mmCIF file of N, CA and C in Angstrom:
data_model
loop_
_atom_site.group_PDB
_atom_site.id
_atom_site.type_symbol
_atom_site.label_atom_id
_atom_site.label_comp_id
_atom_site.label_asym_id
_atom_site.label_seq_id
_atom_site.Cartn_x
_atom_site.Cartn_y
_atom_site.Cartn_z
ATOM 1 N N MET A 1 26.031 -25.094 76.892
ATOM 2 C CA MET A 1 25.217 -23.933 77.195
ATOM 3 C C MET A 1 23.964 -23.980 76.315
ATOM 4 N N SER A 2 22.855 -23.542 76.831
ATOM 5 C CA SER A 2 21.610 -23.531 76.051
ATOM 6 C C SER A 2 21.504 -22.252 75.225
ATOM 7 N N PHE A 3 20.608 -22.294 74.257
ATOM 8 C CA PHE A 3 20.347 -21.132 73.410
ATOM 9 C C PHE A 3 19.909 -19.933 74.260
ATOM 10 N N VAL A 4 19.031 -20.160 75.229
ATOM 11 C CA VAL A 4 18.536 -19.089 76.100
ATOM 12 C C VAL A 4 19.696 -18.444 76.862
ATOM 13 N N LYS A 5 20.573 -19.262 77.446
ATOM 14 C CA LYS A 5 21.720 -18.722 78.197
ATOM 15 C C LYS A 5 22.677 -17.975 77.269
ATOM 16 N N GLN A 6 22.867 -18.538 76.091
ATOM 17 C CA GLN A 6 23.764 -17.913 75.115
ATOM 18 C C GLN A 6 23.258 -16.528 74.724
ATOM 19 N N LEU A 7 21.953 -16.408 74.478
ATOM 20 C CA LEU A 7 21.372 -15.102 74.143
ATOM 21 C C LEU A 7 21.584 -14.102 75.274
ATOM 22 N N LYS A 8 21.288 -14.526 76.488
ATOM 23 C CA LYS A 8 21.385 -13.629 77.641
ATOM 24 C C LYS A 8 22.792 -13.087 77.849
ATOM 25 N N GLN A 9 23.793 -13.839 77.450
ATOM 26 C CA GLN A 9 25.178 -13.419 77.656
ATOM 27 C C GLN A 9 25.663 -12.407 76.632
ATOM 28 N N ASP A 10 24.949 -12.259 75.530
ATOM 29 C CA ASP A 10 25.397 -11.328 74.498
ATOM 30 C C ASP A 10 25.215 -9.892 74.972
ATOM 31 N N GLU A 11 26.203 -9.051 74.709
ATOM 32 C CA GLU A 11 26.141 -7.657 75.173
ATOM 33 C C GLU A 11 25.037 -6.852 74.496
ATOM 34 N N ASP A 12 24.598 -7.287 73.303
ATOM 35 C CA ASP A 12 23.530 -6.593 72.575
ATOM 36 C C ASP A 12 22.159 -7.217 72.803
ATOM 37 N N PHE A 13 22.035 -8.121 73.761
ATOM 38 C CA PHE A 13 20.792 -8.847 73.993
ATOM 39 C C PHE A 13 19.634 -7.923 74.370
ATOM 40 N N VAL A 14 18.489 -8.120 73.680
ATOM 41 C CA VAL A 14 17.245 -7.406 73.981
ATOM 42 C C VAL A 14 16.112 -8.415 73.814
ATOM 43 N N SER A 15 15.130 -8.383 74.720
ATOM 44 C CA SER A 15 13.989 -9.285 74.579
ATOM 45 C C SER A 15 12.700 -8.566 74.944
ATOM 46 N N MET A 16 11.596 -9.243 74.649
ATOM 47 C CA MET A 16 10.284 -8.727 75.041
ATOM 48 C C MET A 16 10.203 -8.766 76.568
ATOM 49 N N PRO A 17 9.302 -7.979 77.167
ATOM 50 C CA PRO A 17 9.223 -7.955 78.624
ATOM 51 C C PRO A 17 8.753 -9.274 79.243
ATOM 52 N N LYS A 18 8.021 -10.092 78.468
ATOM 53 C CA LYS A 18 7.603 -11.395 79.006
ATOM 54 C C LYS A 18 7.523 -12.405 77.868
ATOM 55 N N GLY A 19 7.652 -13.654 78.254
ATOM 56 C CA GLY A 19 7.611 -14.733 77.280
ATOM 57 C C GLY A 19 6.185 -15.151 76.947
ATOM 58 N N ALA A 20 6.092 -16.088 76.022
ATOM 59 C CA ALA A 20 4.795 -16.603 75.591
ATOM 60 C C ALA A 20 4.283 -17.649 76.579
ATOM 61 N N ALA A 21 2.980 -17.689 76.742
ATOM 62 C CA ALA A 21 2.346 -18.696 77.595
ATOM 63 C C ALA A 21 2.230 -20.013 76.823
ATOM 64 N N GLU A 22 2.169 -21.099 77.560
ATOM 65 C CA GLU A 22 2.033 -22.432 76.959
ATOM 66 C C GLU A 22 0.859 -22.479 75.980
ATOM 67 N N LYS A 23 -0.265 -21.889 76.368
ATOM 68 C CA LYS A 23 -1.461 -21.882 75.518
ATOM 69 C C LYS A 23 -1.186 -21.162 74.189
ATOM 70 N N GLU A 24 -0.480 -20.047 74.242
ATOM 71 C CA GLU A 24 -0.158 -19.294 73.028
ATOM 72 C C GLU A 24 0.755 -20.099 72.101
ATOM 73 N N ILE A 25 1.679 -20.828 72.681
ATOM 74 C CA ILE A 25 2.597 -21.652 71.896
ATOM 75 C C ILE A 25 1.831 -22.773 71.200
ATOM 76 N N ILE A 26 0.951 -23.422 71.921
ATOM 77 C CA ILE A 26 0.140 -24.509 71.349
ATOM 78 C C ILE A 26 -0.744 -23.966 70.228
ATOM 79 N N GLU A 27 -1.348 -22.807 70.435
ATOM 80 C CA GLU A 27 -2.184 -22.192 69.396
ATOM 81 C C GLU A 27 -1.370 -21.861 68.146
ATOM 82 N N ALA A 28 -0.145 -21.384 68.331
ATOM 83 C CA ALA A 28 0.727 -21.067 67.192
ATOM 84 C C ALA A 28 1.078 -22.341 66.420
ATOM 85 N N GLU A 29 1.389 -23.409 67.128
ATOM 86 C CA GLU A 29 1.686 -24.687 66.477
ATOM 87 C C GLU A 29 0.474 -25.183 65.688
ATOM 88 N N GLU A 30 -0.696 -25.085 66.295
ATOM 89 C CA GLU A 30 -1.924 -25.533 65.626
ATOM 90 C C GLU A 30 -2.219 -24.697 64.384
ATOM 91 N N GLU A 31 -2.021 -23.397 64.481
ATOM 92 C CA GLU A 31 -2.277 -22.524 63.335
ATOM 93 C C GLU A 31 -1.353 -22.861 62.165
ATOM 94 N N LEU A 32 -0.126 -23.220 62.473
ATOM 95 C CA LEU A 32 0.842 -23.559 61.427
ATOM 96 C C LEU A 32 0.782 -25.036 61.026
ATOM 97 N N GLY A 33 0.123 -25.861 61.848
ATOM 98 C CA GLY A 33 0.024 -27.285 61.541
ATOM 99 C C GLY A 33 1.348 -28.011 61.691
ATOM 100 N N LEU A 34 2.115 -27.658 62.732
ATOM 101 C CA LEU A 34 3.419 -28.276 62.957
ATOM 102 C C LEU A 34 3.738 -28.265 64.444
ATOM 103 N N SER A 35 4.877 -28.831 64.786
ATOM 104 C CA SER A 35 5.369 -28.808 66.165
ATOM 105 C C SER A 35 6.684 -28.037 66.201
ATOM 106 N N PHE A 36 6.840 -27.196 67.213
ATOM 107 C CA PHE A 36 8.088 -26.490 67.419
ATOM 108 C C PHE A 36 9.086 -27.417 68.118
ATOM 109 N N SER A 37 10.372 -27.129 67.958
ATOM 110 C CA SER A 37 11.400 -27.888 68.674
ATOM 111 C C SER A 37 11.340 -27.531 70.159
ATOM 112 N N LYS A 38 11.878 -28.393 70.989
ATOM 113 C CA LYS A 38 11.945 -28.114 72.428
ATOM 114 C C LYS A 38 12.764 -26.846 72.680
ATOM 115 N N GLU A 39 13.816 -26.666 71.894
ATOM 116 C CA GLU A 39 14.681 -25.494 72.033
ATOM 117 C C GLU A 39 13.898 -24.208 71.755
ATOM 118 N N PHE A 40 13.098 -24.201 70.678
ATOM 119 C CA PHE A 40 12.321 -23.012 70.326
ATOM 120 C C PHE A 40 11.249 -22.742 71.381
ATOM 121 N N ILE A 41 10.603 -23.794 71.881
ATOM 122 C CA ILE A 41 9.578 -23.628 72.920
ATOM 123 C C ILE A 41 10.199 -23.008 74.171
ATOM 124 N N SER A 42 11.338 -23.516 74.589
ATOM 125 C CA SER A 42 12.021 -22.972 75.769
ATOM 126 C C SER A 42 12.366 -21.496 75.567
ATOM 127 N N TYR A 43 12.890 -21.172 74.387
ATOM 128 C CA TYR A 43 13.260 -19.794 74.060
ATOM 129 C C TYR A 43 12.049 -18.858 74.091
ATOM 130 N N THR A 44 10.964 -19.240 73.417
ATOM 131 C CA THR A 44 9.821 -18.327 73.313
ATOM 132 C C THR A 44 9.051 -18.232 74.637
ATOM 133 N N LYS A 45 9.095 -19.272 75.469
ATOM 134 C CA LYS A 45 8.510 -19.182 76.818
ATOM 135 C C LYS A 45 9.282 -18.164 77.654
ATOM 136 N N GLU A 46 10.594 -18.169 77.472
ATOM 137 C CA GLU A 46 11.444 -17.263 78.244
ATOM 138 C C GLU A 46 11.341 -15.819 77.766
ATOM 139 N N PHE A 47 11.353 -15.597 76.443
ATOM 140 C CA PHE A 47 11.467 -14.242 75.914
ATOM 141 C C PHE A 47 10.302 -13.761 75.044
ATOM 142 N N GLY A 48 9.525 -14.638 74.473
ATOM 143 C CA GLY A 48 8.574 -14.227 73.440
ATOM 144 C C GLY A 48 9.325 -14.124 72.129
ATOM 145 N N CYS A 49 10.217 -13.147 72.027
ATOM 146 C CA CYS A 49 11.177 -13.030 70.932
ATOM 147 C C CYS A 49 12.349 -12.211 71.464
ATOM 148 N N ALA A 50 13.478 -12.260 70.743
ATOM 149 C CA ALA A 50 14.674 -11.580 71.249
ATOM 150 C C ALA A 50 15.635 -11.279 70.110
ATOM 151 N N SER A 51 16.594 -10.416 70.405
ATOM 152 C CA SER A 51 17.676 -10.156 69.454
ATOM 153 C C SER A 51 18.999 -10.168 70.216
ATOM 154 N N ALA A 52 20.039 -10.587 69.473
ATOM 155 C CA ALA A 52 21.386 -10.624 70.045
ATOM 156 C C ALA A 52 22.379 -10.864 68.927
ATOM 157 N N ASP A 53 23.563 -10.329 69.071
ATOM 158 C CA ASP A 53 24.669 -10.586 68.158
ATOM 159 C C ASP A 53 24.289 -10.361 66.692
ATOM 160 N N GLY A 54 23.497 -9.326 66.431
ATOM 161 C CA GLY A 54 23.099 -9.009 65.067
ATOM 162 C C GLY A 54 21.949 -9.843 64.524
ATOM 163 N N HIS A 55 21.357 -10.697 65.330
ATOM 164 C CA HIS A 55 20.232 -11.531 64.922
ATOM 165 C C HIS A 55 18.953 -11.035 65.598
ATOM 166 N N GLU A 56 17.866 -11.067 64.865
ATOM 167 C CA GLU A 56 16.559 -10.733 65.424
ATOM 168 C C GLU A 56 15.684 -11.973 65.262
ATOM 169 N N PHE A 57 15.513 -12.706 66.363
ATOM 170 C CA PHE A 57 14.798 -13.968 66.325
ATOM 171 C C PHE A 57 13.304 -13.768 66.531
ATOM 172 N N LEU A 58 12.539 -14.473 65.724
ATOM 173 C CA LEU A 58 11.084 -14.433 65.809
ATOM 174 C C LEU A 58 10.614 -15.229 67.018
ATOM 175 N N GLY A 59 9.334 -15.060 67.354
ATOM 176 C CA GLY A 59 8.783 -15.807 68.473
ATOM 177 C C GLY A 59 7.275 -15.780 68.448
ATOM 178 N N VAL A 60 6.700 -16.279 69.508
ATOM 179 C CA VAL A 60 5.248 -16.289 69.643
ATOM 180 C C VAL A 60 4.863 -14.968 70.302
ATOM 181 N N VAL A 61 4.603 -13.983 69.430
ATOM 182 C CA VAL A 61 4.275 -12.621 69.851
ATOM 183 C C VAL A 61 3.189 -12.066 68.934
ATOM 184 N N ARG A 62 2.585 -10.955 69.317
ATOM 185 C CA ARG A 62 1.522 -10.347 68.514
ATOM 186 C C ARG A 62 2.041 -9.456 67.391
ATOM 187 N N HIS A 63 3.221 -8.928 67.544
ATOM 188 C CA HIS A 63 3.810 -8.035 66.549
ATOM 189 C C HIS A 63 4.064 -8.828 65.267
ATOM 190 N N LYS A 64 3.409 -8.469 64.162
ATOM 191 C CA LYS A 64 3.470 -9.255 62.922
ATOM 192 C C LYS A 64 4.878 -9.448 62.390
ATOM 193 N N ARG A 65 5.695 -8.429 62.434
ATOM 194 C CA ARG A 65 7.054 -8.533 61.885
ATOM 195 C C ARG A 65 7.919 -9.500 62.687
ATOM 196 N N LEU A 66 7.585 -9.715 63.942
ATOM 197 C CA LEU A 66 8.375 -10.586 64.806
ATOM 198 C C LEU A 66 7.682 -11.911 65.125
ATOM 199 N N SER A 67 6.526 -12.142 64.528
ATOM 200 C CA SER A 67 5.716 -13.329 64.822
ATOM 201 C C SER A 67 6.140 -14.533 63.990
ATOM 202 N N VAL A 68 6.448 -15.627 64.651
ATOM 203 C CA VAL A 68 6.778 -16.867 63.946
ATOM 204 C C VAL A 68 5.623 -17.304 63.058
ATOM 205 N N VAL A 69 4.392 -17.108 63.502
ATOM 206 C CA VAL A 69 3.224 -17.520 62.713
ATOM 207 C C VAL A 69 3.123 -16.671 61.445
ATOM 208 N N GLU A 70 3.108 -15.363 61.594
ATOM 209 C CA GLU A 70 2.954 -14.462 60.444
ATOM 210 C C GLU A 70 4.085 -14.638 59.434
ATOM 211 N N GLN A 71 5.316 -14.712 59.920
ATOM 212 C CA GLN A 71 6.455 -14.800 59.011
ATOM 213 C C GLN A 71 6.565 -16.181 58.346
ATOM 214 N N THR A 72 6.132 -17.227 59.038
ATOM 215 C CA THR A 72 6.123 -18.559 58.423
ATOM 216 C C THR A 72 5.080 -18.616 57.315
ATOM 217 N N ILE A 73 3.922 -18.039 57.550
ATOM 218 C CA ILE A 73 2.874 -18.003 56.526
ATOM 219 C C ILE A 73 3.373 -17.242 55.298
ATOM 220 N N LEU A 74 4.010 -16.099 55.491
ATOM 221 C CA LEU A 74 4.573 -15.336 54.370
ATOM 222 C C LEU A 74 5.649 -16.134 53.631
ATOM 223 N N ALA A 75 6.509 -16.792 54.383
ATOM 224 C CA ALA A 75 7.583 -17.575 53.763
ATOM 225 C C ALA A 75 7.026 -18.730 52.938
ATOM 226 N N ARG A 76 5.975 -19.353 53.417
ATOM 227 C CA ARG A 76 5.351 -20.449 52.664
ATOM 228 C C ARG A 76 4.819 -19.964 51.320
ATOM 229 N N GLU A 77 4.323 -18.739 51.284
ATOM 230 C CA GLU A 77 3.824 -18.165 50.026
ATOM 231 C C GLU A 77 4.970 -17.846 49.070
ATOM 232 N N GLU A 78 6.092 -17.383 49.610
ATOM 233 C CA GLU A 78 7.215 -16.940 48.786
ATOM 234 C C GLU A 78 8.169 -18.063 48.386
ATOM 235 N N ILE A 79 8.200 -19.142 49.164
ATOM 236 C CA ILE A 79 9.113 -20.254 48.899
ATOM 237 C C ILE A 79 8.288 -21.537 48.795
ATOM 238 N N PRO A 80 7.746 -21.816 47.609
ATOM 239 C CA PRO A 80 6.851 -22.967 47.449
ATOM 240 C C PRO A 80 7.461 -24.312 47.831
ATOM 241 N N ALA A 81 8.779 -24.472 47.725
ATOM 242 C CA ALA A 81 9.431 -25.742 48.042
ATOM 243 C C ALA A 81 9.642 -25.950 49.544
ATOM 244 N N LEU A 82 9.261 -24.974 50.339
ATOM 245 C CA LEU A 82 9.488 -25.049 51.778
ATOM 246 C C LEU A 82 8.678 -26.182 52.408
ATOM 247 N N PRO A 83 9.322 -27.103 53.131
ATOM 248 C CA PRO A 83 8.572 -28.149 53.825
ATOM 249 C C PRO A 83 7.603 -27.539 54.842
ATOM 250 N N LEU A 84 6.427 -28.094 54.957
ATOM 251 C CA LEU A 84 5.420 -27.568 55.880
ATOM 252 C C LEU A 84 5.796 -27.776 57.342
ATOM 253 N N SER A 85 6.821 -28.560 57.594
ATOM 254 C CA SER A 85 7.286 -28.780 58.963
ATOM 255 C C SER A 85 8.273 -27.705 59.424
ATOM 256 N N PHE A 86 8.672 -26.796 58.522
ATOM 257 C CA PHE A 86 9.605 -25.715 58.852
ATOM 258 C C PHE A 86 8.843 -24.482 59.336
ATOM 259 N N TYR A 87 9.415 -23.785 60.304
ATOM 260 C CA TYR A 87 8.868 -22.497 60.748
ATOM 261 C C TYR A 87 10.008 -21.482 60.767
ATOM 262 N N ALA A 88 9.673 -20.246 60.462
ATOM 263 C CA ALA A 88 10.663 -19.169 60.379
ATOM 264 C C ALA A 88 11.131 -18.780 61.781
ATOM 265 N N VAL A 89 12.451 -18.619 61.933
ATOM 266 C CA VAL A 89 12.995 -18.162 63.210
ATOM 267 C C VAL A 89 13.746 -16.843 63.085
ATOM 268 N N GLU A 90 14.118 -16.484 61.841
ATOM 269 C CA GLU A 90 14.805 -15.204 61.627
ATOM 270 C C GLU A 90 14.649 -14.800 60.167
ATOM 271 N N ILE A 91 14.442 -13.507 59.941
ATOM 272 C CA ILE A 91 14.392 -12.952 58.594
ATOM 273 C C ILE A 91 15.621 -12.060 58.456
ATOM 274 N N SER A 92 16.485 -12.396 57.523
ATOM 275 C CA SER A 92 17.690 -11.597 57.296
ATOM 276 C C SER A 92 17.362 -10.526 56.278
ATOM 277 N N GLY A 93 17.331 -9.287 56.706
ATOM 278 C CA GLY A 93 16.934 -8.182 55.841
ATOM 279 C C GLY A 93 17.895 -7.886 54.717
ATOM 280 N N ASP A 94 19.175 -8.120 54.925
ATOM 281 C CA ASP A 94 20.181 -7.754 53.936
ATOM 282 C C ASP A 94 20.142 -8.596 52.672
ATOM 283 N N ASP A 95 20.027 -9.888 52.832
ATOM 284 C CA ASP A 95 20.145 -10.765 51.677
ATOM 285 C C ASP A 95 18.889 -11.562 51.355
ATOM 286 N N GLY A 96 17.804 -11.291 52.062
ATOM 287 C CA GLY A 96 16.545 -11.968 51.785
ATOM 288 C C GLY A 96 16.500 -13.416 52.230
ATOM 289 N N ILE A 97 17.472 -13.842 53.005
ATOM 290 C CA ILE A 97 17.496 -15.215 53.504
ATOM 291 C C ILE A 97 16.553 -15.322 54.701
ATOM 292 N N VAL A 98 15.758 -16.370 54.704
ATOM 293 C CA VAL A 98 14.908 -16.679 55.847
ATOM 294 C C VAL A 98 15.523 -17.893 56.526
ATOM 295 N N VAL A 99 15.636 -17.837 57.835
ATOM 296 C CA VAL A 99 16.189 -18.940 58.604
ATOM 297 C C VAL A 99 15.017 -19.688 59.236
ATOM 298 N N PHE A 100 15.043 -21.015 59.078
ATOM 299 C CA PHE A 100 13.965 -21.876 59.559
ATOM 300 C C PHE A 100 14.501 -22.895 60.542
ATOM 301 N N GLN A 101 13.584 -23.475 61.296
ATOM 302 C CA GLN A 101 13.914 -24.591 62.163
ATOM 303 C C GLN A 101 12.835 -25.649 61.971
ATOM 304 N N ASP A 102 13.180 -26.904 62.252
ATOM 305 C CA ASP A 102 12.175 -27.965 62.228
ATOM 306 C C ASP A 102 12.002 -28.511 63.650
ATOM 307 N N LYS A 103 11.052 -29.412 63.837
ATOM 308 C CA LYS A 103 10.737 -29.902 65.185
ATOM 309 C C LYS A 103 11.900 -30.612 65.850
ATOM 310 N N ASP A 104 12.856 -31.109 65.042
ATOM 311 C CA ASP A 104 14.034 -31.776 65.592
ATOM 312 C C ASP A 104 15.118 -30.782 65.993
ATOM 313 N N GLY A 105 14.903 -29.496 65.698
ATOM 314 C CA GLY A 105 15.834 -28.447 66.095
ATOM 315 C C GLY A 105 16.828 -28.032 65.032
ATOM 316 N N LYS A 106 16.871 -28.750 63.927
ATOM 317 C CA LYS A 106 17.815 -28.403 62.855
ATOM 318 C C LYS A 106 17.434 -27.060 62.239
ATOM 319 N N VAL A 107 18.459 -26.304 61.826
ATOM 320 C CA VAL A 107 18.267 -24.941 61.317
ATOM 321 C C VAL A 107 18.669 -24.912 59.845
ATOM 322 N N TYR A 108 17.837 -24.243 59.036
ATOM 323 C CA TYR A 108 18.023 -24.169 57.586
ATOM 324 C C TYR A 108 17.913 -22.724 57.131
ATOM 325 N N GLY A 109 18.517 -22.427 55.999
ATOM 326 C CA GLY A 109 18.380 -21.134 55.365
ATOM 327 C C GLY A 109 17.777 -21.323 53.983
ATOM 328 N N ALA A 110 16.961 -20.370 53.543
ATOM 329 C CA ALA A 110 16.351 -20.442 52.212
ATOM 330 C C ALA A 110 15.934 -19.049 51.772
ATOM 331 N N SER A 111 15.805 -18.892 50.466
ATOM 332 C CA SER A 111 15.247 -17.679 49.892
ATOM 333 C C SER A 111 14.505 -18.073 48.632
ATOM 334 N N THR A 112 13.817 -17.124 48.040
ATOM 335 C CA THR A 112 13.081 -17.431 46.809
ATOM 336 C C THR A 112 14.032 -17.767 45.668
ATOM 337 N N GLN A 113 15.271 -17.299 45.725
ATOM 338 C CA GLN A 113 16.239 -17.553 44.664
ATOM 339 C C GLN A 113 17.188 -18.723 44.954
ATOM 340 N N HIS A 114 17.271 -19.173 46.181
ATOM 341 C CA HIS A 114 18.247 -20.187 46.569
ATOM 342 C C HIS A 114 17.576 -21.443 47.096
ATOM 343 N N LYS A 115 18.278 -22.545 46.976
ATOM 344 C CA LYS A 115 17.775 -23.798 47.520
ATOM 345 C C LYS A 115 17.851 -23.767 49.042
ATOM 346 N N ILE A 116 17.154 -24.698 49.660
ATOM 347 C CA ILE A 116 17.164 -24.818 51.114
ATOM 348 C C ILE A 116 18.472 -25.489 51.532
ATOM 349 N N THR A 117 19.162 -24.869 52.487
ATOM 350 C CA THR A 117 20.462 -25.359 52.928
ATOM 351 C C THR A 117 20.476 -25.527 54.438
ATOM 352 N N LYS A 118 20.955 -26.667 54.910
ATOM 353 C CA LYS A 118 21.096 -26.864 56.356
ATOM 354 C C LYS A 118 22.237 -25.992 56.860
ATOM 355 N N LEU A 119 21.976 -25.242 57.931
ATOM 356 C CA LEU A 119 22.976 -24.344 58.496
ATOM 357 C C LEU A 119 23.565 -24.853 59.803
ATOM 358 N N ALA A 120 22.734 -25.515 60.623
ATOM 359 C CA ALA A 120 23.192 -25.943 61.950
ATOM 360 C C ALA A 120 22.252 -27.008 62.509
ATOM 361 N N ASP A 121 22.716 -27.666 63.557
ATOM 362 C CA ASP A 121 21.897 -28.688 64.210
ATOM 363 C C ASP A 121 20.998 -28.122 65.299
ATOM 364 N N SER A 122 21.172 -26.832 65.633
ATOM 365 C CA SER A 122 20.356 -26.198 66.675
ATOM 366 C C SER A 122 20.473 -24.686 66.549
ATOM 367 N N LEU A 123 19.573 -23.977 67.234
ATOM 368 C CA LEU A 123 19.675 -22.514 67.274
ATOM 369 C C LEU A 123 20.928 -22.083 68.019
ATOM 370 N N GLU A 124 21.285 -22.821 69.036
ATOM 371 C CA GLU A 124 22.506 -22.515 69.783
ATOM 372 C C GLU A 124 23.725 -22.577 68.864
ATOM 373 N N GLU A 125 23.848 -23.643 68.082
ATOM 374 C CA GLU A 125 24.947 -23.780 67.138
ATOM 375 C C GLU A 125 24.884 -22.698 66.060
ATOM 376 N N TYR A 126 23.686 -22.390 65.591
ATOM 377 C CA TYR A 126 23.514 -21.349 64.575
ATOM 378 C C TYR A 126 24.020 -20.004 65.086
ATOM 379 N N LEU A 127 23.662 -19.652 66.302
ATOM 380 C CA LEU A 127 24.093 -18.367 66.866
ATOM 381 C C LEU A 127 25.619 -18.316 67.019
ATOM 382 N N LEU A 128 26.224 -19.414 67.368
ATOM 383 C CA LEU A 128 27.685 -19.454 67.502
ATOM 384 C C LEU A 128 28.392 -19.350 66.160
ATOM 385 N N ASP A 129 27.810 -19.969 65.124
ATOM 386 C CA ASP A 129 28.479 -20.044 63.817
ATOM 387 C C ASP A 129 28.157 -18.895 62.871
ATOM 388 N N TYR A 130 27.041 -18.204 63.083
ATOM 389 C CA TYR A 130 26.636 -17.155 62.159
ATOM 390 C C TYR A 130 26.503 -15.838 62.885
#
């Protein structure tokens, strides 16, 4: 099952009314100087951003709190060791953990106090395990 299908099946699923356009996704990648994974591109084209199962996933949207661009820029300032190829996909409000993904789709967790830790091989796996 794909990440998009998995999100849609959750009883608490909520998304933006429309997804991001290809042009907006390319502009976001250029602004951050990185490439998004195919999984993240598919997700943000479909939803823009979404929440499900207690997770609030960032996306290519204008709302600063939910914007992958805005939150990645903030995370880079707060976590100096963060690889520039990582982009934020979720901000965990309770424990200050930021969840990142790289262009290969691997998912990591980090905070200003903790080292970067691999959490999953994909957003789909991350949603199932966390």
